[in-house]
mmCIF file of C-alpha atoms in Angstrom:
data_model
loop_
_atom_site.group_PDB
_atom_site.id
_atom_site.type_symbol
_atom_site.label_atom_id
_atom_site.label_comp_id
_atom_site.label_asym_id
_atom_site.label_seq_id
_atom_site.Cartn_x
_atom_site.Cartn_y
_atom_site.Cartn_z
ATOM 1 C CA MET A 1 -34.932 -2.440 -0.293
ATOM 2 C CA ALA A 2 -34.045 -6.009 0.733
ATOM 3 C CA ILE A 3 -31.437 -6.455 3.464
ATOM 4 C CA SER A 4 -29.142 -8.328 1.088
ATOM 5 C CA GLN A 5 -29.044 -5.408 -1.344
ATOM 6 C CA SER A 6 -28.174 -2.982 1.434
ATOM 7 C CA LEU A 7 -25.329 -5.283 2.485
ATOM 8 C CA LEU A 8 -24.042 -5.290 -1.079
ATOM 9 C CA ASP A 9 -24.290 -1.509 -1.141
ATOM 10 C CA GLU A 10 -22.441 -1.338 2.160
ATOM 11 C CA ILE A 11 -19.619 -3.543 0.915
ATOM 12 C CA GLY A 12 -19.349 -1.483 -2.246
ATOM 13 C CA LYS A 13 -19.150 1.729 -0.254
ATOM 14 C CA GLU A 14 -16.507 0.323 2.086
ATOM 15 C CA ILE A 15 -14.375 -0.857 -0.821
ATOM 16 C CA ASN A 16 -14.546 2.590 -2.382
ATOM 17 C CA ASN A 17 -13.577 4.269 0.881
ATOM 18 C CA MET A 18 -10.788 1.934 1.795
ATOM 19 C CA PRO A 19 -7.708 3.748 3.103
ATOM 20 C CA SER A 20 -5.430 0.871 2.214
ATOM 21 C CA ASN A 21 -2.353 1.689 0.214
ATOM 22 C CA LEU A 22 -2.122 -1.810 -1.218
ATOM 23 C CA THR A 23 -1.743 -0.669 -4.785
ATOM 24 C CA ALA A 24 -0.355 -3.741 -6.506
ATOM 25 C CA SER A 25 -0.712 -7.499 -6.183
ATOM 26 C CA SER A 26 3.046 -7.906 -6.138
ATOM 27 C CA THR A 27 3.055 -6.626 -2.568
ATOM 28 C CA ILE A 28 0.981 -9.601 -1.350
ATOM 29 C CA ASP A 29 3.722 -12.063 -2.227
ATOM 30 C CA ASN A 30 6.346 -9.705 -0.829
ATOM 31 C CA LEU A 31 4.381 -9.252 2.398
ATOM 32 C CA TYR A 32 4.022 -12.985 2.850
ATOM 33 C CA GLU A 33 7.742 -13.492 2.330
ATOM 34 C CA VAL A 34 8.534 -10.921 5.013
ATOM 35 C CA TYR A 35 5.971 -12.515 7.321
ATOM 36 C CA LEU A 36 7.744 -15.872 6.978
ATOM 37 C CA PHE A 37 11.060 -14.020 7.444
ATOM 38 C CA THR A 38 9.773 -12.860 10.857
ATOM 39 C CA LEU A 39 8.837 -16.453 11.773
ATOM 40 C CA VAL A 40 12.378 -17.598 10.970
ATOM 41 C CA LEU A 41 13.775 -14.812 13.157
ATOM 42 C CA LYS A 42 11.433 -15.889 15.972
ATOM 43 C CA ALA A 43 12.761 -19.436 15.654
ATOM 44 C CA ALA A 44 16.370 -18.203 15.708
ATOM 45 C CA HIS A 45 15.683 -16.163 18.836
ATOM 46 C CA LYS A 46 13.981 -19.120 20.546
ATOM 47 C CA GLU A 47 16.988 -21.264 19.704
ATOM 48 C CA GLY A 48 19.260 -18.815 21.504
ATOM 49 C CA ALA A 49 20.474 -16.460 18.770
ATOM 50 C CA THR A 50 21.031 -12.735 19.013
ATOM 51 C CA VAL A 51 19.105 -11.244 16.096
ATOM 52 C CA ARG A 52 19.877 -7.812 14.628
ATOM 53 C CA LEU A 53 17.986 -6.006 11.897
ATOM 54 C CA LEU A 54 20.238 -4.138 9.502
ATOM 55 C CA ASN A 55 20.029 -2.098 6.341
ATOM 56 C CA MET A 56 22.810 -2.190 3.730
ATOM 57 C CA ASN A 57 24.294 1.056 5.034
ATOM 58 C CA ASN A 58 22.753 1.419 8.470
ATOM 59 C CA THR A 59 23.333 -0.762 11.482
ATOM 60 C CA ASN A 60 20.511 0.676 13.573
ATOM 61 C CA PRO A 61 17.650 1.520 11.217
ATOM 62 C CA THR A 62 14.220 2.937 11.993
ATOM 63 C CA THR A 63 12.817 2.031 8.562
ATOM 64 C CA LEU A 64 13.232 -1.368 6.945
ATOM 65 C CA TYR A 65 13.262 -1.777 3.170
ATOM 66 C CA PHE A 66 12.277 -4.924 1.316
ATOM 67 C CA ARG A 67 12.376 -5.944 -2.334
ATOM 68 C CA THR A 68 9.402 -6.229 -4.656
ATOM 69 C CA SER A 69 11.265 -8.641 -6.966
ATOM 70 C CA PRO A 70 14.270 -10.955 -6.536
ATOM 71 C CA GLY A 71 17.643 -9.295 -6.581
ATOM 72 C CA PHE A 72 21.327 -9.726 -5.911
ATOM 73 C CA ILE A 73 22.606 -9.724 -2.351
ATOM 74 C CA THR A 74 25.283 -7.300 -3.530
ATOM 75 C CA SER A 75 22.811 -4.710 -4.816
ATOM 76 C CA ASN A 76 23.205 -1.301 -3.249
ATOM 77 C CA ARG A 77 20.681 0.467 -5.467
ATOM 78 C CA GLN A 78 18.306 0.459 -2.520
ATOM 79 C CA ASN A 79 19.066 0.275 1.173
ATOM 80 C CA TYR A 80 17.576 -3.203 1.511
ATOM 81 C CA SER A 81 17.259 -4.788 4.925
ATOM 82 C CA PHE A 82 18.342 -8.140 6.269
ATOM 83 C CA ALA A 83 18.903 -9.785 9.645
ATOM 84 C CA GLU A 84 22.056 -10.985 11.296
ATOM 85 C CA ILE A 85 21.658 -14.175 13.350
ATOM 86 C CA ALA A 86 24.428 -14.898 15.839
ATOM 87 C CA PHE A 87 24.555 -18.105 17.874
ATOM 88 C CA PRO A 88 27.353 -18.409 20.436
ATOM 89 C CA SER A 89 30.606 -19.898 19.160
ATOM 90 C CA VAL A 90 29.468 -20.722 15.617
ATOM 91 C CA PRO A 91 29.682 -18.751 12.352
ATOM 92 C CA ILE A 92 27.286 -15.840 12.029
ATOM 93 C CA LEU A 93 24.306 -16.209 9.696
ATOM 94 C CA GLU A 94 22.340 -13.692 7.661
ATOM 95 C CA ALA A 95 18.643 -13.853 6.747
ATOM 96 C CA HIS A 96 17.555 -12.259 3.471
ATOM 97 C CA VAL A 97 14.287 -11.870 1.599
ATOM 98 C CA SER A 98 14.024 -12.469 -2.146
ATOM 99 C CA ILE A 99 17.648 -12.869 -3.261
ATOM 100 C CA ARG A 100 19.200 -14.897 -6.046
ATOM 101 C CA VAL A 101 21.242 -17.952 -5.157
ATOM 102 C CA SER A 102 23.476 -20.050 -7.431
ATOM 103 C CA GLY A 103 22.556 -23.737 -7.775
ATOM 104 C CA HIS A 104 24.637 -26.809 -8.756
ATOM 105 C CA SER A 105 24.098 -25.928 -12.394
ATOM 106 C CA HIS A 106 25.237 -22.326 -11.730
ATOM 107 C CA VAL A 107 21.747 -21.253 -12.729
ATOM 108 C CA LEU A 108 20.480 -18.479 -10.498
ATOM 109 C CA HIS A 109 17.369 -19.283 -8.483
ATOM 110 C CA GLU A 110 15.168 -16.992 -6.471
ATOM 111 C CA CYS A 111 15.125 -17.766 -2.768
ATOM 112 C CA ASP A 112 12.113 -16.180 -1.129
ATOM 113 C CA ILE A 113 13.708 -16.401 2.302
ATOM 114 C CA CYS A 114 17.349 -17.420 2.564
ATOM 115 C CA ILE A 115 19.489 -18.034 5.650
ATOM 116 C CA LEU A 116 23.145 -18.271 4.712
ATOM 117 C CA LEU A 117 26.619 -17.910 6.157
ATOM 118 C CA LYS A 118 27.621 -14.303 6.677
ATOM 119 C CA SER A 119 31.060 -15.174 5.326
ATOM 120 C CA GLU A 120 29.469 -16.122 1.987
ATOM 121 C CA ALA A 121 27.412 -12.919 1.943
ATOM 122 C CA ASP A 122 30.553 -10.858 2.646
ATOM 123 C CA LEU A 123 32.432 -12.719 -0.099
ATOM 124 C CA CYS A 124 29.751 -11.720 -2.586
ATOM 125 C CA ARG A 125 29.725 -8.119 -1.376
ATOM 126 C CA GLY A 126 33.504 -7.924 -1.706
ATOM 127 C CA SER A 127 33.344 -8.950 -5.357
ATOM 128 C CA SER A 128 33.505 -6.335 -8.077
ATOM 129 C CA ASP A 129 30.821 -8.121 -10.125
ATOM 130 C CA ARG A 130 27.245 -9.085 -9.287
ATOM 131 C CA VAL A 131 27.815 -12.398 -7.551
ATOM 132 C CA ALA A 132 25.153 -14.666 -6.099
ATOM 133 C CA PRO A 133 25.896 -16.783 -3.038
ATOM 134 C CA ARG A 134 26.413 -20.498 -3.543
ATOM 135 C CA SER A 135 23.528 -22.675 -2.405
ATOM 136 C CA SER A 136 25.986 -24.908 -0.500
ATOM 137 C CA LYS A 137 26.367 -22.026 1.950
ATOM 138 C CA VAL A 138 22.612 -21.730 2.496
ATOM 139 C CA ILE A 139 21.390 -23.186 5.787
ATOM 140 C CA LEU A 140 17.697 -22.762 5.212
ATOM 141 C CA ASN A 141 15.669 -21.839 2.169
ATOM 142 C CA ILE A 142 11.925 -21.124 2.003
ATOM 143 C CA GLU A 143 9.615 -21.121 -1.004
ATOM 144 C CA ALA A 144 6.655 -18.923 -0.023
ATOM 145 C CA LYS A 145 3.278 -19.204 -1.728
ATOM 146 C CA PHE A 146 0.411 -16.847 -0.875
ATOM 147 C CA TYR A 147 -2.660 -17.651 -2.970
ATOM 148 C CA THR A 148 -6.251 -16.513 -2.877
ATOM 149 C CA THR A 149 -7.083 -19.438 -5.183
ATOM 150 C CA SER A 150 -6.095 -23.041 -4.497
ATOM 151 C CA LEU A 151 -2.533 -24.127 -5.286
ATOM 152 C CA SER A 152 -1.921 -25.877 -8.562
ATOM 153 C CA LEU A 153 0.190 -29.022 -8.766
ATOM 154 C CA ASP A 154 2.823 -27.329 -10.933
ATOM 155 C CA LEU A 155 3.917 -25.280 -7.904
ATOM 156 C CA GLY A 156 4.851 -28.495 -6.113
ATOM 157 C CA ARG A 157 6.647 -29.765 -9.194
ATOM 158 C CA SER A 158 8.558 -26.478 -9.479
ATOM 159 C CA PHE A 159 9.654 -26.778 -5.866
ATOM 160 C CA LEU A 160 10.997 -30.273 -6.544
ATOM 161 C CA GLY A 161 12.973 -28.867 -9.451
ATOM 162 C CA LEU A 162 14.348 -26.057 -7.295
ATOM 163 C CA THR A 163 15.493 -28.382 -4.504
ATOM 164 C CA ALA A 164 17.147 -30.683 -7.038
ATOM 165 C CA ASP A 165 19.490 -27.877 -8.082
ATOM 166 C CA LEU A 166 20.107 -26.344 -4.647
ATOM 167 C CA SER A 167 22.517 -27.635 -2.035
ATOM 168 C CA ALA A 168 20.664 -25.807 0.735
ATOM 169 C CA LYS A 169 20.617 -27.914 3.899
ATOM 170 C CA ASN A 170 16.924 -27.358 4.618
ATOM 171 C CA SER A 171 14.302 -26.311 2.061
ATOM 172 C CA PHE A 172 10.710 -25.573 3.002
ATOM 173 C CA PHE A 173 7.570 -25.095 0.893
ATOM 174 C CA ILE A 174 5.193 -22.873 2.889
ATOM 175 C CA THR A 175 1.758 -21.588 1.932
ATOM 176 C CA ASN A 176 -1.202 -19.741 3.444
ATOM 177 C CA THR A 177 -3.599 -22.202 1.849
ATOM 178 C CA MET A 178 -3.787 -25.935 1.153
ATOM 179 C CA SER A 179 -3.492 -28.333 -1.739
ATOM 180 C CA VAL A 180 -4.048 -32.056 -1.388
ATOM 181 C CA SER A 181 -2.104 -32.875 -4.539
ATOM 182 C CA VAL A 182 0.893 -30.658 -3.724
ATOM 183 C CA GLU A 183 1.049 -31.945 -0.148
ATOM 184 C CA LYS A 184 0.836 -35.537 -1.300
ATOM 185 C CA LEU A 185 3.601 -34.985 -3.855
ATOM 186 C CA LEU A 186 5.968 -33.251 -1.430
ATOM 187 C CA SER A 187 5.316 -35.796 1.327
ATOM 188 C CA HIS A 188 6.025 -38.653 -1.038
ATOM 189 C CA LYS A 189 9.302 -36.989 -1.988
ATOM 190 C CA SER A 190 10.173 -36.378 1.707
ATOM 191 C CA LYS A 191 10.213 -32.615 1.298
ATOM 192 C CA SER A 192 9.518 -30.215 4.158
ATOM 193 C CA TRP A 193 6.277 -28.278 3.781
ATOM 194 C CA GLU A 194 3.656 -26.515 5.845
ATOM 195 C CA HIS A 195 0.197 -25.201 4.992
ATOM 196 C CA ASN A 196 -2.296 -22.675 6.426
ATOM 197 C CA ILE A 197 0.522 -20.513 7.706
ATOM 198 C CA LYS A 198 -0.973 -17.124 8.493
ATOM 199 C CA PRO A 199 -1.464 -15.039 11.641
ATOM 200 C CA GLY A 200 -3.808 -16.732 14.074
ATOM 201 C CA ASN A 201 -3.279 -20.294 12.844
ATOM 202 C CA ASN A 202 -1.326 -21.218 15.933
ATOM 203 C CA THR A 203 -1.427 -24.991 15.461
ATOM 204 C CA GLU A 204 0.427 -24.803 12.182
ATOM 205 C CA ILE A 205 2.746 -21.982 13.267
ATOM 206 C CA ASP A 206 3.597 -23.885 16.461
ATOM 207 C CA ARG A 207 4.595 -26.807 14.265
ATOM 208 C CA LEU A 208 6.623 -24.724 11.815
ATOM 209 C CA ILE A 209 8.773 -22.689 14.201
ATOM 210 C CA PRO A 210 10.233 -25.800 15.876
ATOM 211 C CA ALA A 211 11.043 -27.131 12.403
ATOM 212 C CA PHE A 212 13.087 -23.972 11.777
ATOM 213 C CA GLN A 213 14.631 -24.335 15.232
ATOM 214 C CA ASN A 214 15.672 -27.858 14.326
ATOM 215 C CA ALA A 215 17.537 -26.544 11.274
ATOM 216 C CA PHE A 216 19.374 -24.066 13.510
ATOM 217 C CA LYS A 217 20.068 -26.789 16.085
ATOM 218 C CA GLU A 218 21.724 -28.952 13.420
ATOM 219 C CA PHE A 219 23.746 -25.981 12.159
ATOM 220 C CA LYS A 220 25.057 -25.315 15.656
ATOM 221 C CA ALA A 221 25.934 -28.960 16.194
ATOM 222 C CA LYS A 222 27.822 -29.243 12.887
ATOM 223 C CA ASN A 223 29.755 -26.006 13.399
ATOM 224 C CA SER A 224 30.630 -26.047 17.086
ATOM 225 C CA MET B 1 -31.625 -16.322 1.113
ATOM 226 C CA ILE B 2 -31.058 -13.929 -1.773
ATOM 227 C CA SER B 3 -32.395 -14.687 -5.221
ATOM 228 C CA ASP B 4 -30.227 -15.726 -8.165
ATOM 229 C CA ASN B 5 -31.038 -12.392 -9.766
ATOM 230 C CA ASP B 6 -29.879 -10.483 -6.670
ATOM 231 C CA ALA B 7 -26.707 -12.573 -6.588
ATOM 232 C CA ARG B 8 -25.982 -11.941 -10.253
ATOM 233 C CA GLN B 9 -26.560 -8.193 -9.939
ATOM 234 C CA GLY B 10 -24.541 -8.052 -6.750
ATOM 235 C CA TYR B 11 -21.666 -9.950 -8.316
ATOM 236 C CA PHE B 12 -21.388 -7.642 -11.312
ATOM 237 C CA ARG B 13 -21.873 -4.497 -9.246
ATOM 238 C CA LEU B 14 -19.147 -5.461 -6.755
ATOM 239 C CA LEU B 15 -16.878 -6.594 -9.564
ATOM 240 C CA ASP B 16 -17.279 -3.173 -11.174
ATOM 241 C CA ILE B 17 -16.516 -1.382 -7.908
ATOM 242 C CA ILE B 18 -13.474 -3.551 -7.211
ATOM 243 C CA SER B 19 -12.140 -3.050 -10.730
ATOM 244 C CA LYS B 20 -12.191 0.732 -10.191
ATOM 245 C CA SER B 21 -10.717 0.623 -6.708
ATOM 246 C CA ARG B 22 -7.233 -0.019 -5.364
ATOM 247 C CA LEU B 23 -8.112 -3.717 -5.295
ATOM 248 C CA TYR B 24 -8.423 -4.040 -9.085
ATOM 249 C CA TRP B 25 -5.568 -6.547 -9.134
ATOM 250 C CA ILE B 26 -7.635 -9.290 -7.452
ATOM 251 C CA ILE B 27 -9.965 -9.463 -10.477
ATOM 252 C CA PRO B 28 -7.807 -11.902 -12.533
ATOM 253 C CA GLN B 29 -7.555 -14.246 -9.555
ATOM 254 C CA ILE B 30 -11.314 -14.196 -9.016
ATOM 255 C CA GLN B 31 -11.935 -14.832 -12.699
ATOM 256 C CA GLU B 32 -9.403 -17.674 -12.736
ATOM 257 C CA GLU B 33 -11.129 -19.320 -9.783
ATOM 258 C CA ILE B 34 -14.553 -18.989 -11.398
ATOM 259 C CA SER B 35 -13.369 -20.204 -14.793
ATOM 260 C CA LYS B 36 -12.139 -23.425 -13.183
ATOM 261 C CA GLY B 37 -15.720 -24.112 -12.181
ATOM 262 C CA LYS B 38 -16.149 -27.555 -10.711
ATOM 263 C CA VAL B 39 -14.356 -30.534 -12.148
ATOM 264 C CA ILE B 40 -15.863 -33.783 -10.993
ATOM 265 C CA LEU B 41 -14.307 -37.157 -11.580
ATOM 266 C CA LYS B 42 -16.922 -39.854 -11.914
ATOM 267 C CA SER B 43 -16.947 -43.429 -13.072
ATOM 268 C CA ILE B 44 -17.935 -43.848 -16.705
ATOM 269 C CA LYS B 45 -20.486 -46.320 -15.480
ATOM 270 C CA ASP B 46 -22.532 -43.510 -13.864
ATOM 271 C CA ILE B 47 -24.726 -43.106 -16.927
ATOM 272 C CA PRO B 48 -27.580 -41.244 -15.137
ATOM 273 C CA LEU B 49 -25.043 -38.598 -14.003
ATOM 274 C CA ILE B 50 -23.828 -38.010 -17.556
ATOM 275 C CA ASP B 51 -27.410 -37.637 -18.730
ATOM 276 C CA TYR B 52 -28.043 -35.134 -15.879
ATOM 277 C CA PHE B 53 -25.178 -32.822 -16.862
ATOM 278 C CA GLY B 54 -25.929 -33.096 -20.549
ATOM 279 C CA ALA B 55 -23.808 -33.970 -23.554
ATOM 280 C CA SER B 56 -22.505 -30.409 -24.049
ATOM 281 C CA ASN B 57 -20.721 -30.521 -20.685
ATOM 282 C CA TYR B 58 -19.306 -33.970 -21.193
ATOM 283 C CA GLU B 59 -15.611 -34.551 -21.910
ATOM 284 C CA SER B 60 -14.387 -38.094 -22.183
ATOM 285 C CA SER B 61 -10.920 -39.213 -21.278
ATOM 286 C CA LYS B 62 -8.690 -39.821 -24.277
ATOM 287 C CA ASN B 63 -7.280 -42.899 -22.584
ATOM 288 C CA SER B 64 -9.939 -45.499 -23.205
ATOM 289 C CA SER B 65 -8.564 -47.771 -20.507
ATOM 290 C CA LYS B 66 -9.514 -45.212 -17.863
ATOM 291 C CA GLU B 67 -12.927 -45.493 -16.344
ATOM 292 C CA LYS B 68 -13.139 -41.927 -15.115
ATOM 293 C CA VAL B 69 -14.346 -38.890 -16.988
ATOM 294 C CA SER B 70 -14.203 -35.225 -16.065
ATOM 295 C CA ILE B 71 -17.351 -33.177 -16.124
ATOM 296 C CA SER B 72 -17.140 -29.413 -15.960
ATOM 297 C CA GLU B 73 -19.964 -27.474 -14.350
ATOM 298 C CA ALA B 74 -19.998 -23.697 -14.127
ATOM 299 C CA TYR B 75 -20.406 -21.878 -10.845
ATOM 300 C CA SER B 76 -23.913 -20.598 -10.131
ATOM 301 C CA ASP B 77 -24.583 -16.872 -9.642
ATOM 302 C CA LYS B 78 -24.568 -17.287 -5.871
ATOM 303 C CA GLU B 79 -21.334 -19.266 -5.962
ATOM 304 C CA GLN B 80 -19.692 -16.584 -8.103
ATOM 305 C CA LEU B 81 -20.696 -13.940 -5.590
ATOM 306 C CA LYS B 82 -19.315 -16.121 -2.804
ATOM 307 C CA VAL B 83 -15.975 -16.444 -4.609
ATOM 308 C CA LEU B 84 -15.804 -12.671 -4.842
ATOM 309 C CA LEU B 85 -16.581 -12.263 -1.140
ATOM 310 C CA ILE B 86 -13.957 -14.867 -0.208
ATOM 311 C CA ALA B 87 -11.398 -12.937 -2.254
ATOM 312 C CA LEU B 88 -12.290 -9.787 -0.322
ATOM 313 C CA GLU B 89 -11.832 -11.679 2.936
ATOM 314 C CA GLU B 90 -8.361 -12.679 1.757
ATOM 315 C CA ILE B 91 -7.543 -8.978 1.399
ATOM 316 C CA ILE B 92 -8.550 -8.474 5.007
ATOM 317 C CA GLU B 93 -6.262 -11.347 5.913
ATOM 318 C CA ILE B 94 -3.423 -9.465 4.261
ATOM 319 C CA HIS B 95 -3.976 -6.635 6.717
ATOM 320 C CA SER B 96 -3.420 -9.079 9.577
ATOM 321 C CA ILE B 97 -0.150 -10.153 7.956
ATOM 322 C CA ARG B 98 1.029 -6.545 7.655
ATOM 323 C CA THR B 99 0.122 -5.940 11.305
ATOM 324 C CA GLU B 100 1.989 -9.046 12.399
ATOM 325 C CA ILE B 101 5.084 -8.120 10.366
ATOM 326 C CA LEU B 102 5.471 -4.676 11.921
ATOM 327 C CA ALA B 103 4.794 -5.991 15.427
ATOM 328 C CA SER B 104 7.344 -8.819 15.057
ATOM 329 C CA LEU B 105 10.071 -6.599 13.661
ATOM 330 C CA LYS B 106 9.478 -3.961 16.344
ATOM 331 C CA ASN B 107 9.785 -6.724 18.910
ATOM 332 C CA ILE B 108 13.302 -7.393 17.630
ATOM 333 C CA ASN B 109 14.227 -3.720 17.370
ATOM 334 C CA PRO B 110 11.860 -1.227 19.068
ATOM 335 C CA ARG B 111 13.411 1.596 16.989
ATOM 336 C CA ILE B 112 11.646 0.275 13.874
ATOM 337 C CA THR B 113 8.756 2.607 12.988
ATOM 338 C CA SER B 114 8.044 1.746 9.354
ATOM 339 C CA ILE B 115 8.487 -0.783 6.571
ATOM 340 C CA GLN B 116 8.751 0.026 2.875
ATOM 341 C CA PHE B 117 8.621 -2.214 -0.177
ATOM 342 C CA MET B 118 10.682 -0.611 -2.920
ATOM 343 C CA GLN B 119 11.155 -1.402 -6.567
ATOM 344 C CA GLU B 120 14.868 -1.629 -7.204
ATOM 345 C CA GLU B 121 14.963 -0.181 -10.720
ATOM 346 C CA THR B 122 12.434 2.618 -10.392
ATOM 347 C CA ASN B 123 13.071 3.613 -6.770
ATOM 348 C CA THR B 124 9.286 3.518 -6.304
ATOM 349 C CA THR B 125 7.679 2.709 -2.957
ATOM 350 C CA ILE B 126 4.992 0.112 -3.619
ATOM 351 C CA ASP B 127 3.823 -0.298 -0.027
ATOM 352 C CA PHE B 128 4.418 1.608 3.175
ATOM 353 C CA ILE B 129 3.487 0.320 6.622
ATOM 354 C CA THR B 130 3.363 2.266 9.858
ATOM 355 C CA ASP B 131 1.314 1.921 13.036
ATOM 356 C CA ASN B 132 -0.919 4.841 11.999
ATOM 357 C CA ILE B 133 -1.681 3.311 8.615
ATOM 358 C CA LEU B 134 -2.465 -0.057 10.179
ATOM 359 C CA GLN B 135 -4.809 1.524 12.728
ATOM 360 C CA GLU B 136 -6.683 3.354 9.993
ATOM 361 C CA GLU B 137 -7.003 0.136 7.968
ATOM 362 C CA ALA B 138 -8.114 -1.880 10.991
ATOM 363 C CA GLY B 139 -11.239 0.225 11.423
ATOM 364 C CA ALA B 140 -12.268 -0.040 7.759
ATOM 365 C CA PHE B 141 -11.478 -3.739 7.455
ATOM 366 C CA SER B 142 -13.405 -4.579 10.622
ATOM 367 C CA ILE B 143 -16.590 -3.077 9.176
ATOM 368 C CA LEU B 144 -16.025 -4.739 5.808
ATOM 369 C CA SER B 145 -15.382 -8.112 7.437
ATOM 370 C CA ASN B 146 -18.662 -7.999 9.407
ATOM 371 C CA THR B 147 -20.673 -6.941 6.374
ATOM 372 C CA ILE B 148 -19.205 -9.694 4.231
ATOM 373 C CA LYS B 149 -19.932 -12.273 6.914
ATOM 374 C CA GLN B 150 -23.590 -11.179 7.098
ATOM 375 C CA LEU B 151 -23.993 -11.360 3.335
ATOM 376 C CA LYS B 152 -22.354 -14.795 3.045
ATOM 377 C CA GLU B 153 -24.902 -16.109 5.561
ATOM 378 C CA GLN B 154 -27.678 -14.884 3.293
ATOM 379 C CA ILE B 155 -26.415 -16.358 0.052
#
């Protein structure tokens, strides 16, 4: 048998025997969002914040729970996790994955990663109805795109539409891959973006984390 | 280098295996990538090129003032197999993301031992990450990664 055929057989066997519990494609997007969430927390820590990981009903968890689809910050159907970011002498922030935020138009938008004022989060939680935080209270918002195929231009256009309706101070478009057309569009419109963000791509990650730090730096300066 | 026939057989055999495995969900993405084929923008003045690709693959721009036309060419058997192997490599990349996530969150709070992704409405756990699971995956993915790399060099 030719070597190439045995390699194909080997790959087939390994796929069949894989122990992975990745059972649905939805988890890839969710995983990438949480990965970017950890990069934001790294940036907050580097900028001098105390970062705490919390669940809805547990202040010192051993298991963290994340959403598989966007939801309300007020939801207590699952014990979803978030992070508290505390810089000295300025209002406390919270970092959430995949929550709905209210735009200028009062339309609800999905924020893949959202850093907002804790006071706004508490206001929503104190409400008797399902209330989404206002985008004017969002410090940093990330649109995460993990693709195994190349990005299509409509993703860049969608991001432009999202930022037009959000008052978030800093919005980022971040992807694991590249797209010349999307990058050209976002650059022309002076939007923040980064590509090739994945573990091991230190050049791009080392450029992104300081960008997050800059957002935190500005927040501290405006609120001190 | 493997033959076109080997590539074609390999592509369909791996596609069949993937479709019956836990990775079945990557099939639509692979098929979308392959269906895009190659779109080449060329000047309408490149007559020899149009003759090369043939009239059946020729689509002219509806705007007559434009001088560029798009020509669609399907992926070859070897290229299709390569697309499939690249998709599998992306899966391996996902493992590195899961590893990084747990390590980063444990760095913030060493008490963290696991991460779960849960569907809100159904209370179903879609993914579950612990150190033990990641270690088990690392072994399998390492072998798969090396095998894929060897095969890509042969295509």
